[in-house]
Amino acid sequence: MISTLRTVTNRLPGGGCVRQQLGSCLKLTALAIVFILIPAVSAHTQTCAVPGKDGPATLSGVINTYYPSPTTATASGTSIPVGAVTNVGSGLTPIATGDLLLIIQMQDANINSANTSSYGAGTGTGRGYTTGNAGLHEYVVAANSVGTGGGTITTAQSLSRSYLSAAATASRGRQTYQVVRIPQYSSATISGTINAAAWDGTSGGIVAFDVAGTLAMGGGTINASGRGFHGGLGRTLTGGAGSNTDYVGVSTNNNGGSKGEGIAGTPRHTWDGLLGRDNTVAGYPNGSYYRGAPGNAGGGGNDGDPSVNDENSGGGGGGNGGIGGRGGNSWNSNLTIGGIGGDVIPAAATRIAMGGGGGAGTTNNGAAATASGGLGGGIVLVRAGAISGTGTITANGANAPNSNPTCCGDGAGGGGAGGSIIIIAATPGGLTGITTSATGGKGGDTLIPTAPHGPGGGGGGGVILSNGSLGSTNVNPGTNGLTFGSSAFNALPGNTGIVNTSITSGSIPGAPAGATCIPVLTVTKSTSTPTVSNGPTGTTATYAITVANAAGKAAATQLNISDTLPQPVANGFAFASTTSVVLNGGSTRPSTTNPVVGAISPQW
């Protein structure tokens, strides 16, 4: 808010009496002086960021900066600890005061870790979780600057809940959160493809931005396909301890397939679509192998003969909006012991997740590239004033690799689940030009001609949410893999995901969108001297101009105030001098421009 006291002079020929009602014109026959006051008013609590802070832009590539949580940390109140930006695909724009940020709990779920069908949710399905906060998120406004080396973010408003980072325990998998810097454009046009940086186990997997004005799709694409949770890594193992009915076990048993990654934690061995990774520890309670499906991750296949690991089954598909499909049966023994599909995450504007990774198939002749699970789809979050043109938004789960009969056959992995998409427009009519897709990935085929091995289960469909009708939506599940003879061999497809085009912008938690935060000023005039009597040497009248920010909007910046003075006769009111400028509610006046004495349209 800006408050100013000003003085104006009306010079008229002759003497007599003047009665000037502010905003109207009465008889003027003498000299008059008018003071203009802009008094201070109370400031509205600031909850908005700075709409359009990043200006108009043409968008492509990765536009977000991803801050992982420290290994052990709690974000609460107005304090968010973050680690250094390490994601190789991340943008490198540091956090500045007034930036819009997203904090999201990526992993956090309690599971029943019993080695029975109660594994997961405790319901006898062998999948799911009991409680947890994964997927909860909110937009916040930065009140300080934090470089890419990490530090502690201070927020302008208190967080609605705590966010946690911790290692796995006996009942809870690994917990992680991340903070994503959200660009705030005044207007934007997509050129080519905007990509999410791939999830690296601690950060990434999300495309999110805010446009205060119009987002022109420009025939472009927003892509988070295959950028979500990792698949379980296929490993050539020669057998060891364990039973072919196990739901959970440790990687050192040297048999079975790895579970995928998901909201309940990270397995010891993961596949990022190109390379395998040994995370050195299991981020799930009691181990990260065998058919039980923790949270929305697909379970790994069990081997029909664990002692030699040569009766290979398929991995389960990941879940999100729909559950993943079961992996196919074991070779030779034909047992229904393929990995169980990952569970559903309740879809809501307040809770979203990346697609769960597929579980790995078991193999004694294979390789990572032929038995690993598919990657889940990532997350897309778009908020805009309006959206024009046509374009595509994808968050599909990735297909699992097929086994290769010429070098390394055996069981195949499950497909990754579709990710999550949320689109909000203040004027939602333009959403009809957008094609959206969050499909599940296909389970891997096992194309060995001599005998069927377990194909992978299909990934579950993802989640698409919006506040208006979209051009098209696709949350189809991934199909299961097939054997050489085109048999499913008891592998199953995933289930269809969730679409809801009736959410509201107000249901998105945290700081509001830029379109609803664009500054709105109210300007009022009043006078303490509605009637003045003029004399030969002039007289003085005063009036006040009050300029204030509207409630719930961002603060106005670079404000100029002007006021054309009434001119009832020739050489009417004219500015004399500034008496004072009053600033309230945190407003500042870093540069000062005052009117010229004698101006009839004074400006500040």
Coordinates of C-alpha atoms in Angstrom, one line a residue:
M1 CA 0.0 0.0 0.0
I2 CA 1.2 3.5 -0.7
S3 CA 0.0 6.6 1.1
T4 CA 0.8 10.2 0.0
L5 CA 0.0 13.7 1.3
R6 CA -0.1 16.4 -1.5
T7 CA -0.7 20.1 -1.8
V8 CA -2.4 21.7 -4.9
T9 CA -3.0 25.4 -5.7
N10 CA -5.9 26.8 -7.7
R11 CA -5.1 30.3 -9.1
L12 CA -8.1 32.3 -10.3
P13 CA -8.3 35.9 -11.2
G14 CA -10.2 38.3 -9.0
G15 CA -11.6 37.8 -5.5
G16 CA -14.7 36.5 -3.9
C17 CA -15.9 33.1 -2.6
V18 CA -15.2 29.6 -4.0
R19 CA -17.2 26.5 -3.0
Q20 CA -15.5 23.4 -4.6
Q21 CA -17.1 20.0 -4.0
L22 CA -14.5 17.3 -4.7
G23 CA -15.2 15.6 -8.0
S24 CA -17.7 18.3 -9.1
C25 CA -17.4 21.9 -10.1
L26 CA -18.9 24.9 -8.4
K27 CA -18.4 28.7 -8.9
L28 CA -14.7 29.6 -8.4
T29 CA -13.7 33.3 -8.3
A30 CA -10.6 33.4 -6.2
L31 CA -7.3 31.7 -5.3
A32 CA -7.5 28.3 -3.6
I33 CA -4.9 25.7 -2.4
V34 CA -5.8 22.0 -2.1
F35 CA -3.9 19.4 -0.1
I36 CA -4.2 15.8 -1.2
L37 CA -3.7 13.1 1.4
I38 CA -3.2 9.3 0.8
P39 CA -3.5 7.8 4.3
A40 CA -2.1 4.4 5.3
V41 CA -4.4 1.4 5.5
S42 CA -3.8 -2.1 7.0
A43 CA -2.0 -4.7 4.9
H44 CA -3.6 -8.0 3.9
T45 CA -1.7 -11.0 5.0
Q46 CA 0.6 -12.0 2.1
T47 CA -0.1 -15.6 0.8
C48 CA 0.6 -15.1 -2.9
A49 CA 3.9 -15.4 -4.5
V50 CA 4.8 -12.8 -7.3
P51 CA 2.6 -13.6 -10.4
G52 CA 4.5 -13.3 -13.6
K53 CA 7.8 -13.0 -11.7
D54 CA 9.7 -14.9 -14.5
G55 CA 8.1 -12.8 -17.2
P56 CA 6.8 -14.0 -20.6
A57 CA 8.6 -17.0 -21.9
T58 CA 8.9 -19.6 -24.7
L59 CA 9.2 -23.0 -22.9
S60 CA 11.1 -26.2 -23.7
G61 CA 13.4 -28.6 -22.0
V62 CA 13.6 -28.8 -18.2
I63 CA 12.2 -25.7 -16.5
N64 CA 12.3 -26.7 -12.8
T65 CA 15.0 -26.8 -10.2
Y66 CA 14.8 -29.8 -7.8
Y67 CA 15.9 -29.7 -4.2
P68 CA 16.1 -33.1 -2.5
S69 CA 15.5 -33.6 1.3
P70 CA 18.5 -34.2 3.5
T71 CA 18.9 -37.9 4.5
T72 CA 17.3 -37.1 7.9
A73 CA 15.1 -34.0 8.2
T74 CA 11.8 -32.6 9.2
A75 CA 10.1 -29.7 7.4
S76 CA 7.5 -27.9 9.5
G77 CA 6.3 -24.5 10.5
T78 CA 8.1 -22.0 8.2
S79 CA 11.3 -24.0 7.8
I80 CA 12.2 -26.5 5.1
P81 CA 15.7 -28.0 5.1
V82 CA 16.9 -29.0 1.6
G83 CA 20.0 -30.7 0.3
A84 CA 22.1 -29.6 -2.7
V85 CA 20.7 -29.8 -6.2
T86 CA 22.2 -33.1 -7.5
N87 CA 19.8 -34.3 -10.1
V88 CA 21.8 -34.3 -13.4
G89 CA 18.8 -33.2 -15.4
S90 CA 17.7 -30.4 -13.0
G91 CA 17.6 -26.7 -13.9
L92 CA 20.0 -24.6 -11.9
T93 CA 17.9 -21.5 -11.1
P94 CA 18.3 -20.9 -7.3
I95 CA 15.4 -20.0 -5.0
A96 CA 14.8 -16.3 -4.4
T97 CA 12.5 -14.4 -2.2
G98 CA 9.0 -14.4 -3.6
D99 CA 9.5 -17.6 -5.6
L100 CA 6.7 -20.1 -5.7
L101 CA 7.7 -23.6 -4.5
L102 CA 6.1 -27.0 -4.3
I103 CA 6.9 -29.3 -1.3
I104 CA 5.8 -32.9 -1.8
Q105 CA 6.2 -36.0 0.3
M106 CA 7.5 -38.4 -2.3
Q107 CA 7.8 -41.5 -0.1
D108 CA 6.2 -42.3 3.2
A109 CA 4.0 -45.3 4.0
N110 CA 3.7 -47.9 6.7
I111 CA 3.5 -51.5 5.5
N112 CA 2.8 -54.8 7.1
S113 CA 6.1 -56.5 6.5
A114 CA 5.0 -60.0 7.5
N115 CA 6.2 -62.8 5.1
T116 CA 2.6 -63.8 4.4
S117 CA -0.4 -62.7 2.3
S118 CA -0.8 -60.0 4.9
Y119 CA 2.2 -58.2 3.4
G120 CA 1.4 -54.6 2.4
A121 CA -2.0 -53.5 3.7
G122 CA -2.6 -56.5 6.0
T123 CA -5.7 -57.4 4.0
G124 CA -4.6 -60.7 2.5
T125 CA -3.9 -59.4 -1.0
G126 CA -0.1 -59.2 -0.6
R127 CA -0.1 -55.6 -1.7
G128 CA -0.5 -52.0 -0.4
Y129 CA 0.2 -50.1 2.8
T130 CA -1.5 -49.4 6.1
T131 CA -1.0 -45.7 6.6
G132 CA 1.2 -43.0 5.2
N133 CA 1.5 -39.4 3.9
A134 CA 3.1 -40.0 0.5
G135 CA 1.7 -37.8 -2.1
L136 CA 0.6 -34.9 0.2
H137 CA 1.9 -31.6 -1.0
E138 CA 1.3 -27.9 -1.0
Y139 CA 2.5 -24.7 -2.7
V140 CA 4.5 -22.3 -0.6
V141 CA 6.2 -18.9 -1.0
A142 CA 9.9 -18.4 -0.4
A143 CA 10.7 -15.7 2.2
N144 CA 14.5 -16.0 1.6
S145 CA 17.1 -17.0 -0.9
V146 CA 18.6 -20.5 -1.1
G147 CA 21.4 -21.4 -3.6
T148 CA 21.7 -24.7 -5.4
G149 CA 24.1 -25.9 -2.7
G150 CA 21.1 -26.3 -0.4
G151 CA 20.2 -24.9 3.0
T152 CA 17.0 -24.0 4.9
I153 CA 14.1 -22.4 3.1
T154 CA 12.0 -20.0 5.1
T155 CA 8.4 -19.8 3.9
A156 CA 6.0 -16.8 4.0
Q157 CA 3.3 -19.0 5.4
S158 CA 3.3 -21.9 7.8
L159 CA 3.2 -25.4 6.3
S160 CA -0.1 -27.2 6.7
R161 CA 1.7 -30.3 8.0
S162 CA 5.2 -31.8 8.6
Y163 CA 7.3 -33.4 5.8
L164 CA 9.8 -36.1 6.8
S165 CA 13.0 -37.7 5.5
A166 CA 14.3 -40.8 7.1
A167 CA 15.8 -44.3 6.5
A168 CA 13.6 -47.4 6.5
T169 CA 12.6 -48.9 9.8
A170 CA 11.1 -52.3 10.9
S171 CA 7.6 -51.2 9.9
R172 CA 8.1 -48.2 7.6
G173 CA 10.0 -47.8 4.3
R174 CA 12.3 -45.0 3.3
Q175 CA 10.8 -41.5 3.6
T176 CA 11.7 -38.6 1.3
Y177 CA 10.3 -35.2 0.3
Q178 CA 11.5 -32.7 -2.3
V179 CA 11.1 -29.0 -3.0
V180 CA 10.6 -27.9 -6.6
R181 CA 11.0 -24.3 -7.7
I182 CA 7.9 -23.4 -9.8
P183 CA 8.5 -20.8 -12.5
Q184 CA 5.9 -18.0 -12.5
Y185 CA 5.3 -16.7 -16.1
S186 CA 3.2 -13.8 -17.0
S187 CA 2.4 -15.6 -20.3
A188 CA 4.0 -18.6 -22.0
T189 CA 4.2 -20.5 -25.2
I190 CA 5.3 -24.1 -25.5
S191 CA 7.9 -24.7 -28.2
G192 CA 8.6 -28.4 -28.7
T193 CA 8.7 -30.4 -25.5
I194 CA 8.9 -29.5 -21.8
N195 CA 10.4 -32.4 -19.9
A196 CA 10.5 -33.5 -16.3
A197 CA 14.0 -34.4 -15.2
A198 CA 14.0 -38.1 -14.4
W199 CA 13.5 -39.2 -10.8
D200 CA 17.0 -40.1 -9.5
G201 CA 15.9 -41.6 -6.2
T202 CA 15.9 -38.3 -4.3
S203 CA 14.4 -35.6 -6.6
G204 CA 13.0 -35.0 -10.1
G205 CA 10.1 -36.6 -11.9
I206 CA 7.9 -33.5 -11.9
V207 CA 7.0 -30.8 -14.4
A208 CA 5.3 -27.8 -12.6
F209 CA 4.8 -24.2 -13.6
D210 CA 2.4 -21.3 -13.1
V211 CA 1.1 -18.8 -15.8
A212 CA -0.7 -15.8 -14.6
G213 CA -2.0 -15.0 -18.1
T214 CA -2.4 -17.3 -21.1
L215 CA -0.5 -20.5 -21.7
A216 CA -0.3 -21.1 -25.5
M217 CA 0.1 -24.9 -26.1
G218 CA 1.5 -24.2 -29.6
G219 CA 1.1 -27.9 -30.6
G220 CA 3.8 -28.7 -28.0
T221 CA 4.1 -31.4 -25.4
I222 CA 4.6 -31.6 -21.6
N223 CA 6.3 -34.9 -20.9
A224 CA 6.8 -36.8 -17.7
S225 CA 6.5 -40.3 -19.2
G226 CA 8.8 -42.8 -17.6
R227 CA 10.2 -40.2 -15.3
G228 CA 8.7 -41.7 -12.1
F229 CA 9.7 -44.4 -9.7
H230 CA 12.3 -47.0 -10.8
G231 CA 11.7 -50.6 -11.7
G232 CA 13.3 -53.5 -9.8
L233 CA 16.6 -54.5 -11.2
G234 CA 16.8 -57.9 -13.0
R235 CA 19.8 -59.8 -11.7
T236 CA 21.3 -63.1 -12.8
L237 CA 21.2 -65.3 -9.6
T238 CA 22.3 -68.9 -9.0
G239 CA 20.0 -69.7 -6.1
G240 CA 20.1 -70.0 -2.3
A241 CA 17.9 -69.9 0.8
G242 CA 14.2 -69.2 0.8
S243 CA 10.9 -70.6 -0.3
N244 CA 8.9 -70.2 -3.5
T245 CA 6.0 -68.9 -1.4
D246 CA 7.8 -66.0 0.2
Y247 CA 6.4 -62.5 0.1
V248 CA 9.5 -60.7 1.3
G249 CA 13.1 -61.5 1.7
V250 CA 16.7 -60.1 1.5
S251 CA 18.7 -59.7 -1.6
T252 CA 21.5 -61.8 -0.3
N253 CA 19.4 -65.0 -0.7
N254 CA 20.4 -64.9 -4.3
N255 CA 17.1 -65.9 -5.8
G256 CA 13.8 -64.3 -6.8
G257 CA 13.2 -60.8 -8.3
S258 CA 13.5 -57.3 -6.8
K259 CA 10.5 -55.3 -5.9
G260 CA 9.9 -52.0 -7.7
E261 CA 10.3 -48.6 -6.2
G262 CA 7.3 -46.6 -4.9
I263 CA 5.7 -44.5 -2.2
A264 CA 6.6 -47.1 0.5
G265 CA 10.4 -47.0 -0.2
T266 CA 13.2 -48.0 -2.5
P267 CA 14.6 -51.5 -3.0
R268 CA 18.3 -52.2 -2.8
H269 CA 18.5 -52.9 -6.5
T270 CA 16.8 -50.5 -9.0
W271 CA 16.7 -50.1 -12.8
D272 CA 16.5 -46.6 -14.3
G273 CA 15.7 -47.7 -17.9
L274 CA 19.4 -47.7 -18.9
L275 CA 21.5 -48.8 -15.9
G276 CA 21.1 -50.8 -12.8
R277 CA 22.0 -49.4 -9.3
D278 CA 22.9 -51.0 -6.1
N279 CA 21.6 -48.7 -3.4
T280 CA 23.6 -50.7 -0.8
V281 CA 20.6 -51.0 1.6
A282 CA 17.0 -52.1 1.2
G283 CA 14.7 -49.2 1.7
Y284 CA 11.8 -51.6 2.6
P285 CA 11.3 -53.4 6.0
N286 CA 12.6 -57.0 6.0
G287 CA 14.1 -56.8 2.6
S288 CA 13.2 -55.8 -1.0
Y289 CA 12.8 -59.1 -2.9
Y290 CA 9.9 -61.5 -3.8
R291 CA 6.3 -61.2 -4.7
G292 CA 4.8 -58.9 -2.1
A293 CA 4.0 -55.4 -3.5
P294 CA 4.8 -52.6 -1.1
G295 CA 2.7 -49.5 -1.5
N296 CA 2.2 -48.9 -5.2
A297 CA 5.4 -50.7 -6.3
G298 CA 5.2 -54.0 -8.2
G299 CA 6.4 -57.1 -6.4
G300 CA 9.3 -59.2 -7.8
G301 CA 8.8 -62.6 -9.2
N302 CA 9.4 -65.7 -7.0
D303 CA 11.4 -68.6 -8.4
G304 CA 9.8 -72.1 -8.6
D305 CA 13.1 -73.6 -7.4
P306 CA 14.8 -71.0 -5.1
S307 CA 17.8 -73.3 -4.5
V308 CA 19.0 -72.9 -8.1
N309 CA 16.8 -70.0 -9.2
D310 CA 16.0 -71.6 -12.6
E311 CA 12.2 -71.8 -12.6
N312 CA 11.6 -68.2 -13.5
S313 CA 8.4 -66.2 -13.0
G314 CA 7.4 -62.6 -14.0
G315 CA 7.4 -59.4 -12.0
G316 CA 4.3 -57.5 -11.0
G317 CA 3.2 -54.2 -12.6
G318 CA 3.3 -50.9 -10.7
G319 CA 0.2 -49.1 -9.4
N320 CA -1.2 -45.6 -9.1
G321 CA -4.8 -44.8 -10.3
G322 CA -5.3 -48.5 -10.9
I323 CA -3.6 -51.6 -9.4
G324 CA -0.8 -53.3 -11.4
G325 CA -1.2 -56.8 -12.9
R326 CA 0.4 -60.0 -11.5
G327 CA 3.5 -61.4 -13.2
G328 CA 3.3 -64.7 -15.0
N329 CA 3.8 -68.3 -13.7
S330 CA 7.1 -70.0 -13.1
W331 CA 8.8 -72.1 -15.8
N332 CA 8.4 -75.9 -15.6
S333 CA 6.6 -76.0 -12.2
N334 CA 3.9 -73.6 -13.5
L335 CA 3.3 -72.1 -10.1
T336 CA 1.2 -68.9 -9.6
I337 CA 4.0 -67.1 -7.8
G338 CA 4.7 -64.1 -10.1
G339 CA 5.1 -60.7 -8.6
I340 CA 1.9 -59.1 -7.2
G341 CA 0.8 -55.8 -8.8
G342 CA 1.3 -52.5 -6.9
D343 CA -1.7 -50.9 -5.1
V344 CA -3.9 -47.8 -5.9
I345 CA -3.1 -44.4 -4.4
P346 CA -6.3 -42.5 -3.6
A347 CA -6.5 -39.7 -6.2
A348 CA -7.2 -36.2 -5.1
A349 CA -6.1 -32.7 -5.7
T350 CA -4.4 -32.8 -2.3
R351 CA -2.6 -36.1 -2.9
I352 CA -0.8 -37.3 -6.0
A353 CA 2.0 -39.7 -6.7
M354 CA 4.3 -40.9 -9.4
G355 CA 3.6 -44.2 -10.9
G356 CA 5.0 -47.2 -9.1
G357 CA 7.9 -49.1 -10.7
G358 CA 7.4 -52.6 -12.0
G359 CA 8.9 -55.6 -10.1
A360 CA 11.7 -57.6 -11.7
G361 CA 11.3 -61.2 -13.1
T362 CA 13.6 -63.9 -11.8
T363 CA 16.5 -65.1 -14.0
N364 CA 19.5 -67.3 -13.9
N365 CA 20.4 -66.8 -17.6
G366 CA 19.2 -63.2 -18.1
A367 CA 20.5 -59.7 -17.7
A368 CA 19.3 -56.3 -16.3
A369 CA 18.1 -55.3 -19.7
T370 CA 15.8 -58.3 -20.0
A371 CA 14.4 -58.9 -16.6
S372 CA 14.0 -55.5 -15.0
G373 CA 10.7 -53.7 -14.2
G374 CA 9.4 -50.7 -16.1
L375 CA 9.6 -47.1 -14.8
G376 CA 6.5 -45.3 -13.5
G377 CA 5.2 -42.1 -15.0
G378 CA 6.0 -38.8 -13.3
I379 CA 3.9 -35.8 -12.3
V380 CA 2.6 -32.8 -14.2
L381 CA 1.2 -29.8 -12.5
V382 CA 0.0 -26.8 -14.6
R383 CA -1.9 -23.7 -13.3
A384 CA -2.8 -20.9 -15.7
G385 CA -5.2 -18.0 -16.2
A386 CA -6.2 -19.5 -19.6
I387 CA -5.0 -22.1 -22.0
S388 CA -5.1 -21.7 -25.8
G389 CA -4.4 -23.9 -28.8
T390 CA -3.7 -27.6 -28.9
G391 CA -1.1 -29.8 -27.2
T392 CA -0.3 -33.0 -25.4
I393 CA 0.5 -33.8 -21.8
T394 CA 1.8 -37.3 -21.0
A395 CA 2.8 -39.1 -17.8
N396 CA 2.8 -42.7 -19.1
G397 CA 4.4 -45.6 -17.4
A398 CA 7.2 -47.3 -19.3
N399 CA 7.1 -50.7 -20.8
A400 CA 9.3 -53.4 -19.2
P401 CA 12.1 -54.9 -21.3
N402 CA 11.4 -58.1 -23.1
S403 CA 13.5 -61.2 -22.4
N404 CA 15.9 -62.0 -25.2
P405 CA 15.8 -65.7 -26.2
T406 CA 19.1 -65.5 -28.1
C407 CA 21.2 -64.5 -25.1
C408 CA 19.3 -64.2 -21.9
G409 CA 15.8 -65.4 -21.6
D410 CA 13.8 -66.2 -18.4
G411 CA 11.3 -64.2 -16.5
A412 CA 10.4 -60.6 -17.5
G413 CA 9.6 -57.5 -15.4
G414 CA 6.3 -55.8 -14.8
G415 CA 5.3 -52.5 -16.5
G416 CA 5.5 -49.1 -14.8
A417 CA 2.3 -47.5 -13.7
G418 CA 0.9 -44.2 -15.2
G419 CA 1.8 -41.1 -13.3
S420 CA -0.4 -38.1 -12.3
I421 CA -1.6 -34.9 -14.1
I422 CA -3.3 -31.9 -12.6
I423 CA -4.4 -29.0 -14.9
I424 CA -6.1 -25.9 -13.5
A425 CA -7.2 -22.8 -15.5
A426 CA -9.0 -19.8 -14.2
T427 CA -10.9 -19.8 -17.5
P428 CA -11.1 -23.6 -18.2
G429 CA -12.7 -23.4 -21.7
G430 CA -9.3 -23.8 -23.4
L431 CA -8.7 -27.2 -21.8
T432 CA -10.6 -28.8 -24.7
G433 CA -7.5 -28.5 -26.9
I434 CA -5.4 -30.7 -24.6
T435 CA -4.8 -34.4 -25.1
T436 CA -3.8 -36.1 -21.9
S437 CA -2.4 -39.5 -21.2
A438 CA -1.2 -41.4 -18.1
T439 CA -1.3 -45.0 -19.2
G440 CA 0.3 -48.0 -17.7
G441 CA 3.4 -49.7 -19.2
K442 CA 3.3 -53.1 -20.8
G443 CA 4.8 -56.1 -19.0
G444 CA 7.8 -57.7 -20.6
D445 CA 7.4 -60.6 -23.0
T446 CA 9.2 -63.9 -22.6
L447 CA 9.9 -65.1 -26.1
I448 CA 11.8 -68.3 -25.4
P449 CA 10.4 -70.9 -28.0
T450 CA 11.2 -74.0 -26.0
A451 CA 9.1 -73.5 -22.9
P452 CA 7.1 -70.6 -21.4
H453 CA 8.7 -68.5 -18.7
G454 CA 6.7 -65.9 -16.7
P455 CA 5.9 -62.7 -18.6
G456 CA 5.5 -59.4 -16.7
G457 CA 2.3 -57.9 -15.4
G458 CA 0.9 -54.7 -16.9
G459 CA 1.2 -51.4 -15.1
G460 CA -1.9 -49.7 -13.7
G461 CA -3.3 -46.6 -15.3
G462 CA -2.5 -43.2 -13.8
V463 CA -4.5 -40.2 -12.6
I464 CA -5.7 -37.2 -14.6
L465 CA -7.4 -34.3 -12.7
S466 CA -8.7 -30.9 -14.1
N467 CA -11.2 -28.2 -13.5
G468 CA -12.8 -28.5 -16.9
S469 CA -13.4 -30.9 -19.8
L470 CA -10.2 -31.9 -21.6
G471 CA -9.9 -32.8 -25.3
S472 CA -9.2 -36.4 -24.5
T473 CA -8.0 -38.5 -21.5
N474 CA -6.3 -41.9 -21.5
V475 CA -5.6 -43.8 -18.3
N476 CA -5.7 -47.2 -19.8
P477 CA -3.7 -50.0 -18.0
G478 CA -0.7 -51.6 -19.5
T479 CA -1.2 -55.0 -21.0
N480 CA 0.6 -58.1 -19.6
G481 CA 3.5 -59.6 -21.4
L482 CA 3.2 -62.8 -23.5
T483 CA 5.2 -66.0 -24.1
F484 CA 6.5 -67.1 -27.4
G485 CA 3.2 -68.8 -28.1
S486 CA 1.3 -65.6 -27.3
S487 CA 0.1 -67.1 -24.0
A488 CA -0.3 -64.8 -20.9
F489 CA 0.9 -67.7 -18.8
N490 CA -1.2 -66.3 -16.0
A491 CA 0.2 -62.8 -16.2
L492 CA -2.4 -60.1 -15.9
P493 CA -2.9 -56.6 -17.2
G494 CA -3.1 -53.6 -14.9
N495 CA -6.4 -51.9 -14.0
T496 CA -7.7 -48.6 -15.4
G497 CA -6.7 -45.4 -13.7
I498 CA -8.8 -42.4 -12.6
V499 CA -10.1 -39.3 -14.4
N500 CA -11.8 -36.4 -12.6
T501 CA -12.5 -33.2 -14.6
S502 CA -14.5 -31.5 -11.8
I503 CA -11.9 -30.5 -9.2
T504 CA -11.7 -26.8 -8.2
S505 CA -8.8 -24.5 -8.2
G506 CA -9.5 -23.9 -4.5
S507 CA -8.9 -27.6 -3.7
I508 CA -5.2 -27.3 -4.6
P509 CA -3.4 -26.8 -1.2
G510 CA -1.2 -23.9 -0.3
A511 CA -0.4 -20.6 -2.1
P512 CA -3.0 -19.7 -4.8
A513 CA -2.3 -19.6 -8.5
G514 CA -0.8 -16.6 -10.1
A515 CA -4.0 -15.9 -12.1
T516 CA -5.9 -15.4 -8.9
C517 CA -3.0 -13.4 -7.3
I518 CA -2.6 -10.7 -9.9
P519 CA -2.5 -7.4 -8.0
V520 CA -5.8 -5.5 -7.8
L521 CA -5.7 -1.9 -6.4
T522 CA -8.6 0.1 -5.0
V523 CA -8.4 3.9 -5.2
T524 CA -10.8 6.2 -3.3
K525 CA -11.0 10.0 -2.8
S526 CA -12.4 11.9 0.1
T527 CA -12.1 15.4 1.5
S528 CA -12.0 17.1 4.9
T529 CA -12.8 20.5 3.3
P530 CA -15.8 20.1 1.0
T531 CA -16.4 23.8 1.1
V532 CA -13.8 26.5 1.0
S533 CA -14.1 30.3 0.9
N534 CA -11.6 32.0 -1.4
G535 CA -10.0 35.4 -0.9
P536 CA -7.7 37.7 -3.0
T537 CA -4.6 35.7 -2.0
G538 CA -6.2 32.3 -2.3
T539 CA -7.2 29.6 0.1
T540 CA -6.6 26.0 0.9
A541 CA -8.7 22.8 0.5
T542 CA -7.6 19.2 1.2
Y543 CA -8.6 15.8 -0.1
A544 CA -7.3 12.3 0.4
I545 CA -6.5 9.6 -2.1
T546 CA -6.2 6.1 -0.6
V547 CA -4.6 3.4 -2.7
A548 CA -4.7 -0.1 -1.3
N549 CA -4.1 -3.7 -2.3
A550 CA -7.2 -5.9 -2.6
A551 CA -7.4 -8.8 -0.1
G552 CA -5.9 -12.1 -1.1
K553 CA -3.8 -10.6 -4.0
A554 CA -0.1 -10.2 -4.6
A555 CA 1.4 -6.8 -3.7
A556 CA 1.6 -4.2 -6.5
T557 CA 5.0 -3.1 -7.6
Q558 CA 6.3 -0.1 -9.6
L559 CA 3.2 1.9 -8.8
N560 CA 2.6 5.3 -10.3
I561 CA -0.2 7.6 -9.0
S562 CA -1.6 10.5 -11.0
D563 CA -4.6 12.8 -10.4
T564 CA -6.0 15.4 -12.9
L565 CA -7.1 18.4 -10.8
P566 CA -10.4 20.0 -11.5
Q567 CA -10.3 23.0 -13.8
P568 CA -13.7 24.8 -13.4
V569 CA -12.3 28.0 -15.0
A570 CA -9.1 28.9 -16.8
N571 CA -6.0 28.5 -14.6
G572 CA -8.0 26.4 -12.0
F573 CA -6.5 24.2 -9.3
A574 CA -2.7 23.6 -9.6
F575 CA -0.3 21.6 -7.5
A576 CA 1.7 23.5 -4.9
S577 CA 3.9 21.1 -2.9
T578 CA 4.1 17.7 -1.3
T579 CA 3.6 17.7 2.4
S580 CA 4.1 14.1 3.2
V581 CA 4.0 10.5 1.9
V582 CA 2.7 7.9 4.3
L583 CA 3.5 4.2 3.8
N584 CA 1.8 1.3 5.6
G585 CA 1.5 -2.4 5.5
G586 CA 5.1 -3.1 4.4
S587 CA 5.0 -0.8 1.4
T588 CA 8.2 0.9 0.3
R589 CA 9.1 3.9 -1.9
P590 CA 12.7 3.1 -3.1
S591 CA 12.6 5.8 -5.7
T592 CA 10.9 9.1 -5.4
T593 CA 9.3 11.2 -8.1
N594 CA 7.2 14.1 -7.0
P595 CA 5.0 16.5 -9.1
V596 CA 6.3 19.8 -10.5
V597 CA 4.9 22.8 -8.7
G598 CA 2.0 24.2 -10.7
A599 CA 1.1 20.9 -12.4
I600 CA -2.6 20.4 -13.1
S601 CA -2.0 16.6 -13.4
P602 CA 0.4 15.9 -10.6
Q603 CA 2.1 12.4 -10.6
W604 CA 4.0 10.4 -7.9

